[in-house]
Coordinates of C-alpha atoms and ligand atoms in Angstrom, one line a residue:
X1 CA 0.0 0.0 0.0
X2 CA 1.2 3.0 -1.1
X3 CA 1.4 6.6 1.6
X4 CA -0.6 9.2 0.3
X5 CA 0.9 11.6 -2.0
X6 CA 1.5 15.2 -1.3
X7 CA -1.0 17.4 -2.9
X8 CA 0.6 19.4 -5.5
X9 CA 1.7 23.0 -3.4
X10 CA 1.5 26.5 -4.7
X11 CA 4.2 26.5 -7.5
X12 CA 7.3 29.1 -7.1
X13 CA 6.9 31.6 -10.4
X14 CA 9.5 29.5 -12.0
X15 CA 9.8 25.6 -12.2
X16 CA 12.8 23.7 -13.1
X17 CA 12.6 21.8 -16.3
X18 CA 15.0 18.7 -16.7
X19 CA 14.3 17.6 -20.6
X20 CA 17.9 18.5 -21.0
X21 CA 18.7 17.0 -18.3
X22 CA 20.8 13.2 -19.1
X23 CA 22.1 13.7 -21.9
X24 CA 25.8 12.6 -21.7
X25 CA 27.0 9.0 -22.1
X26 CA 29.7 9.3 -20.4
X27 CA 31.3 9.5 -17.0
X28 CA 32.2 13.2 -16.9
X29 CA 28.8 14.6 -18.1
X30 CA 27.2 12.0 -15.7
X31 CA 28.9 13.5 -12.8
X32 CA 28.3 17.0 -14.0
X33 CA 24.7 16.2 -14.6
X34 CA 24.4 15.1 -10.7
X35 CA 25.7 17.9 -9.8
X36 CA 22.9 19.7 -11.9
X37 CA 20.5 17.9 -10.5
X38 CA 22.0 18.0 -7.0
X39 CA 21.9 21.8 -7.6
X40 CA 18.2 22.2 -9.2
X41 CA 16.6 19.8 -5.8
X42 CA 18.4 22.5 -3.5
X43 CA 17.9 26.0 -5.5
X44 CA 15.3 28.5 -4.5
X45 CA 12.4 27.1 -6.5
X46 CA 9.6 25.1 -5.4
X47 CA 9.2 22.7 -8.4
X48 CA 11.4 20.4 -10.6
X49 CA 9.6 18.8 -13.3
X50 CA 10.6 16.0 -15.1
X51 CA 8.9 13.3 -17.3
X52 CA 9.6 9.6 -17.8
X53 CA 11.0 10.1 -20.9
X54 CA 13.4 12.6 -21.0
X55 CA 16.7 11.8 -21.6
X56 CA 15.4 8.3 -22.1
X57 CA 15.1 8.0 -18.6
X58 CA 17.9 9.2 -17.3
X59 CA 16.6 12.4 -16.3
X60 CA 14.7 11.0 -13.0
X61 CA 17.8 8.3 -12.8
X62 CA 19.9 11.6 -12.3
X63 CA 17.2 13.1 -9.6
X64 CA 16.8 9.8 -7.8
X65 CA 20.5 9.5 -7.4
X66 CA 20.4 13.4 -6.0
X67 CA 17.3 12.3 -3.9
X68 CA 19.0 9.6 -2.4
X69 CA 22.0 11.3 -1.7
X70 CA 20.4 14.0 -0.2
X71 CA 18.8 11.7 2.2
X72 CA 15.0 12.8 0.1
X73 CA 13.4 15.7 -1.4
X74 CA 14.5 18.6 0.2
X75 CA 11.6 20.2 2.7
X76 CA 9.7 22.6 0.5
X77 CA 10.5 21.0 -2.6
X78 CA 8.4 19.0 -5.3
X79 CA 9.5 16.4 -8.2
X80 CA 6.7 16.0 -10.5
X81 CA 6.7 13.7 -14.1
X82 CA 4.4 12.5 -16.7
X83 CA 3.4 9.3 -18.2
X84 CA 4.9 8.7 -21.7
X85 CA 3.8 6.3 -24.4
X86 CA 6.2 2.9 -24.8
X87 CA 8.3 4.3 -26.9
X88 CA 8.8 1.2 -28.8
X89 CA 5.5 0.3 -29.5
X90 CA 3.7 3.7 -29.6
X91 CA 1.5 2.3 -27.1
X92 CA -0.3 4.7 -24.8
X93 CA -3.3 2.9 -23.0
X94 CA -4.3 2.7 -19.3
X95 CA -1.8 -0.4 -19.0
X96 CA 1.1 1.9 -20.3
X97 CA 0.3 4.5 -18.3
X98 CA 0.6 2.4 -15.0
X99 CA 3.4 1.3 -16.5
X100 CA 5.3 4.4 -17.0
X101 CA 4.3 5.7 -13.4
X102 CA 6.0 2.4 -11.9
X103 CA 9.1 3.1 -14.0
X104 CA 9.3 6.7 -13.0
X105 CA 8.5 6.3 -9.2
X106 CA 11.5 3.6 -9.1
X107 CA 13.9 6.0 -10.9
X108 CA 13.0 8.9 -8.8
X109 CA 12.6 6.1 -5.6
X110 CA 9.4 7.8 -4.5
X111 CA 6.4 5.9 -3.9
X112 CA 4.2 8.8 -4.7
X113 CA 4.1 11.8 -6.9
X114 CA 2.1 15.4 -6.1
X115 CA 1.6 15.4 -9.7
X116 CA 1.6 12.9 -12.9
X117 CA 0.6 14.3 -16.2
X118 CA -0.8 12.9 -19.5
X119 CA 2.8 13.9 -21.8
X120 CA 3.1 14.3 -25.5
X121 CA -0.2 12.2 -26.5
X122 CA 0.8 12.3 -30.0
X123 CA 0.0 8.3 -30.6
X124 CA -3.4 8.1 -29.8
X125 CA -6.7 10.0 -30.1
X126 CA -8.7 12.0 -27.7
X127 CA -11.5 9.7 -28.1
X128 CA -8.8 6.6 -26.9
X129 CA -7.1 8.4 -24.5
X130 CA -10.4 9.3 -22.6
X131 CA -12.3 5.9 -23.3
X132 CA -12.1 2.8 -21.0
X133 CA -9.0 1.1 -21.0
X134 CA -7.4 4.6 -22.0
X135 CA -4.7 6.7 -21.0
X136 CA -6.5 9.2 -18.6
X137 CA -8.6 6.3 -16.7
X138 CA -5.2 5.1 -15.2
X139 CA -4.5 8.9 -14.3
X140 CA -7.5 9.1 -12.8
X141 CA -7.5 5.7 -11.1
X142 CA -3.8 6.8 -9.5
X143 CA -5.5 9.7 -8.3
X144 CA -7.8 8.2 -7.2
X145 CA -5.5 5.5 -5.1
X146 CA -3.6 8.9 -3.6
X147 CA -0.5 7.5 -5.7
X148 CA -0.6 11.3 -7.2
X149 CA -1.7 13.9 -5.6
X150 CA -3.3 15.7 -8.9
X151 CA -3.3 14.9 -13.1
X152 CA -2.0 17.2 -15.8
X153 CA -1.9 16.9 -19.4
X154 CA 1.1 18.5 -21.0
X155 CA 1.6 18.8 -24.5
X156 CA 1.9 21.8 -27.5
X157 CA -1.1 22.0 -30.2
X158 CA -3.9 24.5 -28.5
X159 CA -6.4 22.8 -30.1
X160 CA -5.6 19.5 -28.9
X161 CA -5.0 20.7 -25.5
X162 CA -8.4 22.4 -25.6
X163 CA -10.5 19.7 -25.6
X164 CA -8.3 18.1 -22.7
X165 CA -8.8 21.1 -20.7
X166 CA -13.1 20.8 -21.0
X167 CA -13.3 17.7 -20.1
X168 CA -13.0 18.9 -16.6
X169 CA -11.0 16.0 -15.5
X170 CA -7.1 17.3 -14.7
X171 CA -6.0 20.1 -12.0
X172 CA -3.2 20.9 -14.5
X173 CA -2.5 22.4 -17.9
X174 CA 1.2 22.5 -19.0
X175 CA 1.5 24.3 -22.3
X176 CA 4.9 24.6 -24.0
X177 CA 6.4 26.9 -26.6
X178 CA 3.1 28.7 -27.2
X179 CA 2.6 32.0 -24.8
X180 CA 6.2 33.4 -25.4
X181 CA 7.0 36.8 -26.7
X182 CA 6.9 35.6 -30.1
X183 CA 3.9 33.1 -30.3
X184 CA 1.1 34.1 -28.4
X185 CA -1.3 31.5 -29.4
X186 CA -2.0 29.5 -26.3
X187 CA -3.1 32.6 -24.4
X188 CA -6.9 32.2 -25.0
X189 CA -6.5 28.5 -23.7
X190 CA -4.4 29.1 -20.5
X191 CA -7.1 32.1 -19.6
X192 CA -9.5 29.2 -19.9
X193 CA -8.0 27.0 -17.8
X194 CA -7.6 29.5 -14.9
X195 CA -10.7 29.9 -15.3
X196 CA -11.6 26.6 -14.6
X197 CA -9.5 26.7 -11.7
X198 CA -6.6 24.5 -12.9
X199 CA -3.2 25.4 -12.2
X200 CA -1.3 26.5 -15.3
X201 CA 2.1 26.3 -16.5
X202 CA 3.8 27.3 -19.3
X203 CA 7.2 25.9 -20.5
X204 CA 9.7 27.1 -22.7
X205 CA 9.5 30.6 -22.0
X206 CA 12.6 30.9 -24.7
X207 CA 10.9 28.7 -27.2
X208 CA 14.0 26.0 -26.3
X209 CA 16.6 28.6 -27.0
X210 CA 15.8 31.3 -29.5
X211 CA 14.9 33.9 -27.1
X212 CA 17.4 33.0 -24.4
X213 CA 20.4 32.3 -27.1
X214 CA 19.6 35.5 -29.4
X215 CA 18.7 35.5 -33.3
X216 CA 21.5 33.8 -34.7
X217 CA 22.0 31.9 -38.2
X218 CA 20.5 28.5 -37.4
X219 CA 18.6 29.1 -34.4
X220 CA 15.6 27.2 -33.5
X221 CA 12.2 28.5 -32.3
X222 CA 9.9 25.6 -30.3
X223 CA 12.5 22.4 -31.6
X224 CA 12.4 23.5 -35.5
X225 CA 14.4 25.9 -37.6
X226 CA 13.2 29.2 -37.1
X227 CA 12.7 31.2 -40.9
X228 CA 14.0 34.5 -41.5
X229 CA 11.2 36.6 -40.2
X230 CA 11.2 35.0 -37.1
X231 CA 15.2 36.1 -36.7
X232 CA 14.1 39.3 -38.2
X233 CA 11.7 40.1 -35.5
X234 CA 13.5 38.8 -32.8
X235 CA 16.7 40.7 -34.3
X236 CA 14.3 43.8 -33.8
X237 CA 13.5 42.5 -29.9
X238 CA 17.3 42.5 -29.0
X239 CA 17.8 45.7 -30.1
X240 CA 14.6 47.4 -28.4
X241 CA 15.9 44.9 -25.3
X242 CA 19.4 46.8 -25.4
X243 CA 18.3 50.1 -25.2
X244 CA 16.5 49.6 -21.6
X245 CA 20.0 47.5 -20.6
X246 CA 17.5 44.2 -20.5
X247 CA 18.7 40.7 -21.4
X248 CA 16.3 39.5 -24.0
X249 CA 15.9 36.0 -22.1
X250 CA 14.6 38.5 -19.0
X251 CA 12.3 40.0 -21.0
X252 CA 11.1 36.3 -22.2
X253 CA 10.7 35.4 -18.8
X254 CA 8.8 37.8 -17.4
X255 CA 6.7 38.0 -20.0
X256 CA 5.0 34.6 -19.0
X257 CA 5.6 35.1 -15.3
X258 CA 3.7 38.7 -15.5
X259 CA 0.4 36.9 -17.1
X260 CA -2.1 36.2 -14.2
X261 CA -3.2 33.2 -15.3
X262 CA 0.2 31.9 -15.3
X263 CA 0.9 29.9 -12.0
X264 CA 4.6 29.2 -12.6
X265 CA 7.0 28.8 -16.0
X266 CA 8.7 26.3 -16.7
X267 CA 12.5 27.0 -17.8
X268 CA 15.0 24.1 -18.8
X269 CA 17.7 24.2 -16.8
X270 CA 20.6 21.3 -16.7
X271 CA 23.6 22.9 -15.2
X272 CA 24.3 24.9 -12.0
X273 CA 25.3 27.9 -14.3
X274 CA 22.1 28.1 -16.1
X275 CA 20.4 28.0 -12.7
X276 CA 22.4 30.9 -11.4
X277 CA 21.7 32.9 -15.0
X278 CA 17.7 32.0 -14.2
X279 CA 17.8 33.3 -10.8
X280 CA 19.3 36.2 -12.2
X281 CA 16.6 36.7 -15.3
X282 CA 14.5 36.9 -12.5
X283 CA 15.9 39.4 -10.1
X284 CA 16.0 41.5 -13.2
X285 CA 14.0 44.7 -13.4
X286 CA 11.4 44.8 -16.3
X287 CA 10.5 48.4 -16.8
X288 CA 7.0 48.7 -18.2
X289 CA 8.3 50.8 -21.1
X290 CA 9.5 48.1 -22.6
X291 CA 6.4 46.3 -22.4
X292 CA 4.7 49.4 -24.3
X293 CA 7.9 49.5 -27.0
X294 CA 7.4 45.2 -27.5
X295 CA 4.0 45.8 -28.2
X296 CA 4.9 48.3 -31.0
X297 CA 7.1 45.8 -32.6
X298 CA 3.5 44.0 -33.6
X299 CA 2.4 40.6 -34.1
X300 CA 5.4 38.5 -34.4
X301 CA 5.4 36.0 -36.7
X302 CA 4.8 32.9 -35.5
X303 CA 5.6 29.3 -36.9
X304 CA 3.5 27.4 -35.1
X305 CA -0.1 26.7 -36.5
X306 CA -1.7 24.4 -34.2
Ligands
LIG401 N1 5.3 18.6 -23.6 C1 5.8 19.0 -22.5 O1 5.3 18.6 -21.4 C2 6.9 19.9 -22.5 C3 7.4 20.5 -23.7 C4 8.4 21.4 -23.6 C5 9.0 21.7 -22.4 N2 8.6 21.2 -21.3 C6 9.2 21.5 -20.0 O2 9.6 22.8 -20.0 C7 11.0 22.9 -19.8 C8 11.6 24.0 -20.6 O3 11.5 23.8 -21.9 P1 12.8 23.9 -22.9 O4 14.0 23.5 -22.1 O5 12.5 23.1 -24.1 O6 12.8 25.4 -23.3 P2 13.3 26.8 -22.7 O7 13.2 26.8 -21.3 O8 12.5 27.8 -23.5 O9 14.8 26.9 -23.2 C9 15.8 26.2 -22.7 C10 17.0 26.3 -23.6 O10 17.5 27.6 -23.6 C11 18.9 27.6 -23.6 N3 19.4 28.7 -22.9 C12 19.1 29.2 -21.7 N4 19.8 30.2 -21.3 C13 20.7 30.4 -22.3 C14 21.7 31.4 -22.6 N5 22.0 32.3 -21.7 N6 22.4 31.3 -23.7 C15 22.1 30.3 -24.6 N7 21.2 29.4 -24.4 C16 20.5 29.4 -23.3 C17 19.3 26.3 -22.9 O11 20.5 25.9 -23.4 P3 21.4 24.8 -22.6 O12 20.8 23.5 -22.9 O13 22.7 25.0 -23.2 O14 21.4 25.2 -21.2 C18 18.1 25.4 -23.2 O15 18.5 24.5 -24.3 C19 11.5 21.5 -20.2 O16 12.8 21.1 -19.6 C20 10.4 20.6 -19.7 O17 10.5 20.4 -18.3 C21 7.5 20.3 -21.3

């Protein structure tokens, strides 16, 4: 019999993303990535939010380890995941789903989670995940057994995510890539969701790198190539960034931290340097005249359709 798990607390305005997080085969980076996850269990943020499969695992491996060692998960601080399809098979059915919350709880060695999310749903259909013998019935059913403390779905295209959010069944939206300074189209959808009462958060606040790494040849917006307009208008950003002395990745922070319906973003983080550089984004004064000169940039064109 499992103890009953924590109920998922008030997030700090930033959450620590590990998708990064595992990466390196060998020895070195696996020491240097226990140190980053040594350092994101014991920062200044409430939250660190993994999923079972990033880094094809090794993401929780790397915060179990840091759990252990740390004799647990430090007072005031939360690990949550999501259930992901087999990634062999594609399969992503109410058996998986247990599945993948046994796997992640032995990685993380935790018997419960505050919160376990429906990730990346891509395989199946809404009408499958929600149906008997679907996906969301073993959320609910783990809920329901206090294993989790509350159920998510986390994924990208707003419509999909939409129909998710009505069904009235999950406490938690996570919505990536799509309320950032340059793609605005998950706003109507998070307002929603507040509305409901669920708590929101949004991830990528720098679309994975764009608006943290700057408008260079060969960037990426949200995981794909980002065309010339995008790395004109975000050329246009930086410099409108520069005049108020204001790191563009501040700006692209608290830009999602500064929406109301916004409970906390989520920011990948997988080395104690980047964690220092986010605590600083944060500590970083926004003056609202740059809000006011952003907005006269106009619509920024977005890639994302969905
Ligand atoms: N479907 C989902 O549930 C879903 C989808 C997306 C994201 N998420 C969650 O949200 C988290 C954040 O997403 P994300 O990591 O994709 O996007 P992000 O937070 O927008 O961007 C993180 C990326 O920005 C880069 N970066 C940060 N500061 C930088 C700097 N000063 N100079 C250059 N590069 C810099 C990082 O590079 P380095 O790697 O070099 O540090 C990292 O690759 C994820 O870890 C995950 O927890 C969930």
């Amino acid at each position: 019999m499992r103890s009953k798990a924590d109920p998922l607390q008030t997030p700090s305005p930033v959450t620590l993303g590990t998708s990064g997080l595992g990466h390196g085969p060998d020895g070195a980076a696996d020491a240097a990535d226990l140190a980053a996850a040594r350092a994101l269990l014991t920062g200044a943020h409430t939250l660190v939010d993994t999923a079972n499969m990033y880094g094809g695992g090794r993401s929780e491996v790397l915060l179990g380890r840091a759990i252990a060692e740390l004799g647990g998960v430090p007072a005031g601080v939360q690990v949550i995941s999501k259930a992901d399809r087999d990634l062999a098979t594609g399969a992503f059915d109410r058996d998986r789903v247990l599945r993948s919350f046994e796997e992640s709880t032995a990685r993380l060695g935790l018997d419960t989670l505050p919160l376990y999310q429906l990730h990346d749903q891509y395989t199946i259909t809404f009408a499958e995940a929600m149906g008997p013998g679907g996906a969301v019935r073993a959320l609910i059913e783990l809920r329901e057994q206090g294993a989790v403390g509350a159920i998510g779905v986390a994924a990208g295209p707003t419509a999909m995510l939409t129909e998710y959010v009505r069904t009235g069944v999950f406490e938690v939206l996570l919505t990536h890539n799509r309320y950032t300074l340059v793609d605005r189209s998950a706003a109507d959808l998070i307002a929603e969701a507040a509305g409901q009462g669920m708590t929101v958060f949004n991830a990528a606040p720098f679309g994975g790198g764009l608006l943290a790494a700057g408008a260079h040849a060969g960037a990426t917006y949200a995981y794909r190539a980002a065309p010339h307009e995008l790395l004109a208008w975000v050329a246009r950003l930086e410099l409108v960034c520069a005049a108020h002395d204001v790191p563009v990745a501040a700006a692209a922070l608290h830009f999602s931290m500064r929406n109301p319906h916004v409970a906390s973003t989520v920011v990948g983080v997988r080395s104690p340097e980047r964690l220092a550089q986010t605590d600083a984004l944060l500590a970083t004064d926004v003056p609202e005249d740059l809000w006011t000169e952003i907005d006269r940039l106009g619509t920024p064109p977005s890639t994302l359709d969905d």
